[in-house]
CSV table of C-alpha atoms in Angstrom, one decimal:
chain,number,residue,atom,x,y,z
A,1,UNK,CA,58.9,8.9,-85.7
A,2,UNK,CA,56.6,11.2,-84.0
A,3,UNK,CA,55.0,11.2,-80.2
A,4,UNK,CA,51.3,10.1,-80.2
A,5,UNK,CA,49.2,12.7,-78.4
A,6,UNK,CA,47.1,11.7,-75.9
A,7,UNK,CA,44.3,13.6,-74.9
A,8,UNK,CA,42.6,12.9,-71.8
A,9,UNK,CA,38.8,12.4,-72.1
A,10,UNK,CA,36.6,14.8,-71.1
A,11,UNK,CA,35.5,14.7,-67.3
A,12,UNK,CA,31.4,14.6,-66.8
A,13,UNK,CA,30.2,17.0,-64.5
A,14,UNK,CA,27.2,15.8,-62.5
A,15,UNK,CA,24.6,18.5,-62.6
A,16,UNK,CA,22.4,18.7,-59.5
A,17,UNK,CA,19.2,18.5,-59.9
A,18,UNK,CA,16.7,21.0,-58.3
A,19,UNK,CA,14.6,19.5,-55.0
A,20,UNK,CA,10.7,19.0,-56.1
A,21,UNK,CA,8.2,21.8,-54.7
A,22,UNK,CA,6.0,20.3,-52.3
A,23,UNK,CA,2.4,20.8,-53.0
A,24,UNK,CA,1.8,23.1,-49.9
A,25,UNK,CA,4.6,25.4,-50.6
A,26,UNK,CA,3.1,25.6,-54.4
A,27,UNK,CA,-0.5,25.8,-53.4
A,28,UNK,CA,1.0,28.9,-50.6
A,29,UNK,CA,2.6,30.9,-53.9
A,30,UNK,CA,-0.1,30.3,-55.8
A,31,UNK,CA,-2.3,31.4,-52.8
A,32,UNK,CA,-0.1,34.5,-52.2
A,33,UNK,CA,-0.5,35.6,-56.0
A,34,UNK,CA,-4.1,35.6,-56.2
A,35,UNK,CA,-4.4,37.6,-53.0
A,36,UNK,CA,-1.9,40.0,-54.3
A,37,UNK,CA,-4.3,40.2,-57.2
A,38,UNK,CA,-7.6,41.0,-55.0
A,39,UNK,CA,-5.5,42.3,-52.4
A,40,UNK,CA,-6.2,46.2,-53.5
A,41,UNK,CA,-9.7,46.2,-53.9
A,42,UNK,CA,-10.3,43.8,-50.7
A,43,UNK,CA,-11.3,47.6,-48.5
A,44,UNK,CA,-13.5,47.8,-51.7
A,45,UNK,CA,-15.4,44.6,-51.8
A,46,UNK,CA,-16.4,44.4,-48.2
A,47,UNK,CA,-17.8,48.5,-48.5
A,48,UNK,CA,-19.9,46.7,-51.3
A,49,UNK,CA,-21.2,44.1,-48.9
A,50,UNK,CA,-21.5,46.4,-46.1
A,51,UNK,CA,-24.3,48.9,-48.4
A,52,UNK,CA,-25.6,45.6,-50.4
A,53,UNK,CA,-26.9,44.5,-46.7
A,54,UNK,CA,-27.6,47.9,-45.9
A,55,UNK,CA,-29.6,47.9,-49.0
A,56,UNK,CA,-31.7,44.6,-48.8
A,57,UNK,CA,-32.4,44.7,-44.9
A,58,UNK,CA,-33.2,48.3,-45.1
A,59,UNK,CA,-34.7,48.7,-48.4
A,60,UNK,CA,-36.7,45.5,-48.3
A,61,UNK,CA,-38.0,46.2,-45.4
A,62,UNK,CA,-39.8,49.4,-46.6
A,63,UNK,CA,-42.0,46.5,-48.5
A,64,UNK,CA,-42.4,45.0,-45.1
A,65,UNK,CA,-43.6,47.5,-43.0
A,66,UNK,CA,-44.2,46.4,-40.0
A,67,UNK,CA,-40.5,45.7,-38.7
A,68,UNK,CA,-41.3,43.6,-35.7
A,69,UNK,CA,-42.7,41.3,-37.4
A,70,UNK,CA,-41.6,37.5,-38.3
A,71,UNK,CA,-41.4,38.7,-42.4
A,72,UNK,CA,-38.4,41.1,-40.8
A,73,UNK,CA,-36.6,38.5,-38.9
A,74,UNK,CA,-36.9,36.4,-42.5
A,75,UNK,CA,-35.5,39.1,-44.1
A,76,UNK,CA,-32.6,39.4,-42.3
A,77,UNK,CA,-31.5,35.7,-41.5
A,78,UNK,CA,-31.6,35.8,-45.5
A,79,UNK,CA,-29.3,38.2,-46.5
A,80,UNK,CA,-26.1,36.8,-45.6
A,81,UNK,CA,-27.1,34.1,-47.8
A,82,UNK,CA,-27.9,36.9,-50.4
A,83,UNK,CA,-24.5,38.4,-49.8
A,84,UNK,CA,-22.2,35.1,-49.8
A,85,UNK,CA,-24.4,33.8,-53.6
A,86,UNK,CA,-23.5,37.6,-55.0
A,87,UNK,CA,-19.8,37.2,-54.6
A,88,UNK,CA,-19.8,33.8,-55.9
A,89,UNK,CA,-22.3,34.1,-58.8
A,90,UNK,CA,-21.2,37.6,-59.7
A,91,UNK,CA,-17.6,38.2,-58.7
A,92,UNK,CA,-16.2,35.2,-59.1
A,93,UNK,CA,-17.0,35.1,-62.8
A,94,UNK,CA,-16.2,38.5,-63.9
A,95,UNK,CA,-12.7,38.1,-62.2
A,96,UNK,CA,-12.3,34.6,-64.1
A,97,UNK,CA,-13.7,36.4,-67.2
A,98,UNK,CA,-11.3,39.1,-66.8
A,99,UNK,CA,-8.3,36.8,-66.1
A,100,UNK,CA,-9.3,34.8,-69.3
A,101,UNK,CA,-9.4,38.2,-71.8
A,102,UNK,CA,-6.3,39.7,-70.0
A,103,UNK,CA,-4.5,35.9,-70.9
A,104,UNK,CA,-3.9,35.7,-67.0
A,105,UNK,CA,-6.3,32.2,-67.2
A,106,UNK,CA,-4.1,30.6,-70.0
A,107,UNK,CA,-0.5,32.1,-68.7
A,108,UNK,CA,-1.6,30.2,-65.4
A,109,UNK,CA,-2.6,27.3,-66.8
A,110,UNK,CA,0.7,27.1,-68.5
A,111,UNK,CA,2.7,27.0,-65.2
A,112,UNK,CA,4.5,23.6,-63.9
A,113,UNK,CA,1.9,23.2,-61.0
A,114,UNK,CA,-0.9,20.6,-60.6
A,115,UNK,CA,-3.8,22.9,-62.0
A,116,UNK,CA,-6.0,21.6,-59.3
A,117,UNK,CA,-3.8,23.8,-57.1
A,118,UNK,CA,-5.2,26.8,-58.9
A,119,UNK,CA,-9.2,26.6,-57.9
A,120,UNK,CA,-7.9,25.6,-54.5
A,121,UNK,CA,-5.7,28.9,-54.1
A,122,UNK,CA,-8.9,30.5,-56.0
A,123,UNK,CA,-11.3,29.0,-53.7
A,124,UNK,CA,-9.4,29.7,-50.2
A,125,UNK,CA,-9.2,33.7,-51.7
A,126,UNK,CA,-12.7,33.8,-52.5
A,127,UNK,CA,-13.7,31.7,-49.4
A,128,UNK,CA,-11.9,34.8,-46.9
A,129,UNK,CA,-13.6,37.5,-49.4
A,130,UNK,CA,-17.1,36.3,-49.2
A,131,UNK,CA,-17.6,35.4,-45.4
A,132,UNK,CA,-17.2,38.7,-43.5
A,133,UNK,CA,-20.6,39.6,-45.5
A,134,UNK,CA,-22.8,37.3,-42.6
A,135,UNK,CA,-21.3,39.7,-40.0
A,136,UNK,CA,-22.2,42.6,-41.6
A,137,UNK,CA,-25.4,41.8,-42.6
A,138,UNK,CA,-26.2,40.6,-38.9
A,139,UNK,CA,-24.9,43.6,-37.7
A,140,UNK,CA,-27.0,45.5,-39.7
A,141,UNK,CA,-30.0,43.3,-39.5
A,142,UNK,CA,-29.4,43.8,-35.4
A,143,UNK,CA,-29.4,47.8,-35.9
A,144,UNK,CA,-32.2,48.0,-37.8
A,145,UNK,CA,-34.7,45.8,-36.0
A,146,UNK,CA,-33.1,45.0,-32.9
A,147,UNK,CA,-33.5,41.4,-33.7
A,148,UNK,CA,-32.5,38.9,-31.2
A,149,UNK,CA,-30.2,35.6,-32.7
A,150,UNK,CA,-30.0,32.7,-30.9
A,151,UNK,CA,-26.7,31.4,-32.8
A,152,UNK,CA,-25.7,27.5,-33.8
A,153,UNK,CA,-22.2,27.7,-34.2
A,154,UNK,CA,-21.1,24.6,-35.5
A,155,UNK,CA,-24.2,24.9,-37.6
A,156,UNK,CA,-23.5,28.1,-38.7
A,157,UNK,CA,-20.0,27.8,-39.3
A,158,UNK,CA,-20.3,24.7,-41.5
A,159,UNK,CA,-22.8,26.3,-43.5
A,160,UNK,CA,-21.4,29.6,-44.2
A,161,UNK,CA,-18.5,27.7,-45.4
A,162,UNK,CA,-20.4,25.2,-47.6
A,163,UNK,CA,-22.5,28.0,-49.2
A,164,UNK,CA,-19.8,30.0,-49.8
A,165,UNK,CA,-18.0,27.8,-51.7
A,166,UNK,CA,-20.8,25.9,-53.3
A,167,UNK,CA,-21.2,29.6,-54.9
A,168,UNK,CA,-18.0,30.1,-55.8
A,169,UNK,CA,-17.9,26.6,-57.2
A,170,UNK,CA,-20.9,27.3,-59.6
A,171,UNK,CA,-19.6,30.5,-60.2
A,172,UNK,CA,-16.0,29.5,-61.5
A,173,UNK,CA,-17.9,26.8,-63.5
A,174,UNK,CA,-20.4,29.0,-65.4
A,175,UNK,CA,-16.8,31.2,-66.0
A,176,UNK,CA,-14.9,28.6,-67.6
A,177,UNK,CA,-18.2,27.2,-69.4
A,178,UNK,CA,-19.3,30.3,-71.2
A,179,UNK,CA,-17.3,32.7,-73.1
A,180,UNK,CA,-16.2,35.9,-71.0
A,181,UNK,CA,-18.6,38.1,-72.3
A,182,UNK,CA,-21.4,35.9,-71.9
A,183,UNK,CA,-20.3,34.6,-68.7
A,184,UNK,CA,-20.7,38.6,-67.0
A,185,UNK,CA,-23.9,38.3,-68.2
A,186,UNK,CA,-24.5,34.7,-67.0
A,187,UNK,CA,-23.9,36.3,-63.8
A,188,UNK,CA,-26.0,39.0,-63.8
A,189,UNK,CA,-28.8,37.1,-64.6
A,190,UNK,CA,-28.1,35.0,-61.6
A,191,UNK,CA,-28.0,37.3,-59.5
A,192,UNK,CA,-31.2,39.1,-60.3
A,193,UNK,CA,-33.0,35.4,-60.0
A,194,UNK,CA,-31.5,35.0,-56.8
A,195,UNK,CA,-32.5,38.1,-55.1
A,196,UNK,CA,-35.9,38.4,-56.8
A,197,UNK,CA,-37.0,34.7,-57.9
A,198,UNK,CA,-35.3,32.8,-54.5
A,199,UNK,CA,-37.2,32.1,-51.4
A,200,UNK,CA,-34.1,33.4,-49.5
A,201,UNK,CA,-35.2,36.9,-47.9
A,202,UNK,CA,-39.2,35.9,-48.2
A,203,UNK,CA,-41.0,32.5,-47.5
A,204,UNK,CA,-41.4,29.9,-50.0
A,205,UNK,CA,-44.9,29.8,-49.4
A,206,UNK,CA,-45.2,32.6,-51.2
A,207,UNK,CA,-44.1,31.2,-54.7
A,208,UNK,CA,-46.5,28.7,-56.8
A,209,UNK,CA,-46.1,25.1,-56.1
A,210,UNK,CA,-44.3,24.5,-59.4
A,211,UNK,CA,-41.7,27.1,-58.7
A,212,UNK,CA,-41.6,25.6,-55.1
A,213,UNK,CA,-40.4,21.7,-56.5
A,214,UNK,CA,-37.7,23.8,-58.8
A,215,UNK,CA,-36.4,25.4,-55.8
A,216,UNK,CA,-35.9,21.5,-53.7
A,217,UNK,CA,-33.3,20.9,-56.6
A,218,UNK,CA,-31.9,24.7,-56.9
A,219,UNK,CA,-29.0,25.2,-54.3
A,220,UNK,CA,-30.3,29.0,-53.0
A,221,UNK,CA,-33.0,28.1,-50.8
A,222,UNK,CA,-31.4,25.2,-49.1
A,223,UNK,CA,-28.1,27.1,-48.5
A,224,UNK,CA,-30.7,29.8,-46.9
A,225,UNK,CA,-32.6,27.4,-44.6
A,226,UNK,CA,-29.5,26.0,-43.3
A,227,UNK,CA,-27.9,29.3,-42.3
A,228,UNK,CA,-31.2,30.8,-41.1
A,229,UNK,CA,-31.2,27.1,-38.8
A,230,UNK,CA,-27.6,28.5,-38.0
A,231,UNK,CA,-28.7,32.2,-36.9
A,232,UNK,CA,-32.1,31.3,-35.4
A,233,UNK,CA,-31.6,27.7,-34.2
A,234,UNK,CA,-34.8,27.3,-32.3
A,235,UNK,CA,-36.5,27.8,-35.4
A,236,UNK,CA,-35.2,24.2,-36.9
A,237,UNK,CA,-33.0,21.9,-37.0
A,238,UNK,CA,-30.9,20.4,-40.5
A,239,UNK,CA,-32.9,19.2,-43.7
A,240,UNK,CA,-30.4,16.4,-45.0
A,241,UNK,CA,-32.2,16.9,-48.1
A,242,UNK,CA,-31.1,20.7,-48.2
A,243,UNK,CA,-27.5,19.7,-47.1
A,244,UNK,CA,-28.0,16.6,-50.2
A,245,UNK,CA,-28.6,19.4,-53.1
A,246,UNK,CA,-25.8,21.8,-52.0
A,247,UNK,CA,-23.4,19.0,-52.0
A,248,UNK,CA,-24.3,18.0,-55.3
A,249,UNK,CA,-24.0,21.3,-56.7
A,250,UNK,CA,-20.8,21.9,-54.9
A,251,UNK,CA,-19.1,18.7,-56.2
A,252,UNK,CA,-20.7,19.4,-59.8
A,253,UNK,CA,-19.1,22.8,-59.4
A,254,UNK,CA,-15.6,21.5,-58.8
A,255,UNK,CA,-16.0,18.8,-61.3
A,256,UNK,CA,-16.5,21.2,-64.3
A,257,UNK,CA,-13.9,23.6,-63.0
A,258,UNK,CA,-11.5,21.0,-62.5
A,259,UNK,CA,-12.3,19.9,-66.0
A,260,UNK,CA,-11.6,22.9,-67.4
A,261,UNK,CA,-8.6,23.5,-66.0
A,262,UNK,CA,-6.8,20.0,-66.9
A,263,UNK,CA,-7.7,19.3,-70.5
A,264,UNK,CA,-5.5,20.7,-72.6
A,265,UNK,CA,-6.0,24.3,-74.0
């Protein structure tokens, strides 16, 4: 009669499991990719901005004339604004357009982070991009008039901050609304309404009373009274109204971005 075998069962081998990423250390890779991204043509942008200011304060003012006048000082507490709704409503789409044709948009969308986390990381990047513009412009602003500022800094601070990403907000949205194509030329559009249609670089007062009411509910003049109350502050204090639409806008922004990135693709 033969042995029975015994055979010994197998052991189970616990497999450790990875730790969780914390959101700060996903939101800091995520923030460290999309600079990479800009990173090379950051020298770039800001020589834009630099000859864009150049180009309204100087080139605007030929229509002026008289350069010690209170039109000139308009002109140039204006243009940051200018500056800060032309990376928002022009760059910010074509680089979310771009990132969309390239696949970069869905491939991101893909990864195993909270997609929140990606318009945060998009907005922080943008956010440092856009804000050395109200420097330059002053700068230029100071050379070419010899204007004097009597700066709000608290004032000023908050809303360079608020109407840089209000911009960027509405920008991102109008990207991941529209198809690519038709988002670039979204943008362009917006861009030439802003500079030319907006009581941002000239006085409201100017514009017929209709256009005036559609303004009170647009975000580009109050985002330009409130840095102009920020640069000039004797000229004003804060319009809770103004500080009312661009928080609206900014929250709609975020909402239909946010939107965008969670449903599924």
């Amino acid at each position: 009669m033969s042995e029975a075998t015994v055979v010994a069962a197998p052991t189970r081998v616990a497999r450790a499991v990875p730790p969780r990423t914390g959101l700060w250390t996903t939101y800091a890779t995520l923030l460290r990719w999309t600079l990479a991204q800009i990173g090379a043509i950051l020298p770039l942008i800001i020589l834009i901005q630099a000859l864009l200011a150049a180009g309204i304060i100087v080139g605007f003012g030929f229509l002026i004339g008289d350069v010690n006048s209170p039109a000139a000082q308009f002109l140039s507490t204006g243009t940051p604004t200018v500056l800060l709704m032309v990376i928002g409503l022009v760059m910010v789409p074509q680089g979310v357009a771009q990132a969309r044709t390239s696949g970069t948009f869905t491939y991101q969308r893909a990864l195993p982070v909270p997609r929140p986390l990606l318009l945060l990381a998009d907005l922080t990047v943008w956010l440092v991009v856009a804000l050395p513009g109200i420097p330059v412009a002053v700068f230029v602003a100071w050379l070419r008039y010899d204007l004097s500022y009597s700066f709000d800094w608290p004032l000023l601070v908050a809303a360079s901050v608020l109407t840089a990403v209000v911009a960027t907000a509405v920008g991102y949205a109008v990207a991941v609304l529209l198809p690519p194509l038709l988002a670039q030329l979204a943008s362009q559009v917006l861009v030439f309404f802003v500079m030319l249609f907006s009581p941002i670089t000239f006085p409201e007062s100017q514009l017929p009373d209709w256009f005036r009411a559609v303004h009170d509910v647009l975000p580009f003049r109050p985002a330009a009274d409130l840095l102009r109350a920020g640069l000039v502050s004797g000229d004003g204090g804060v319009d809770w109204q103004d500080l009312a639409v661009l928080t609206v806008w900014c929250v709609l922004g975020l909402a239909i971005s946010v939107r965008a990135l969670v449903r599924r693709a």
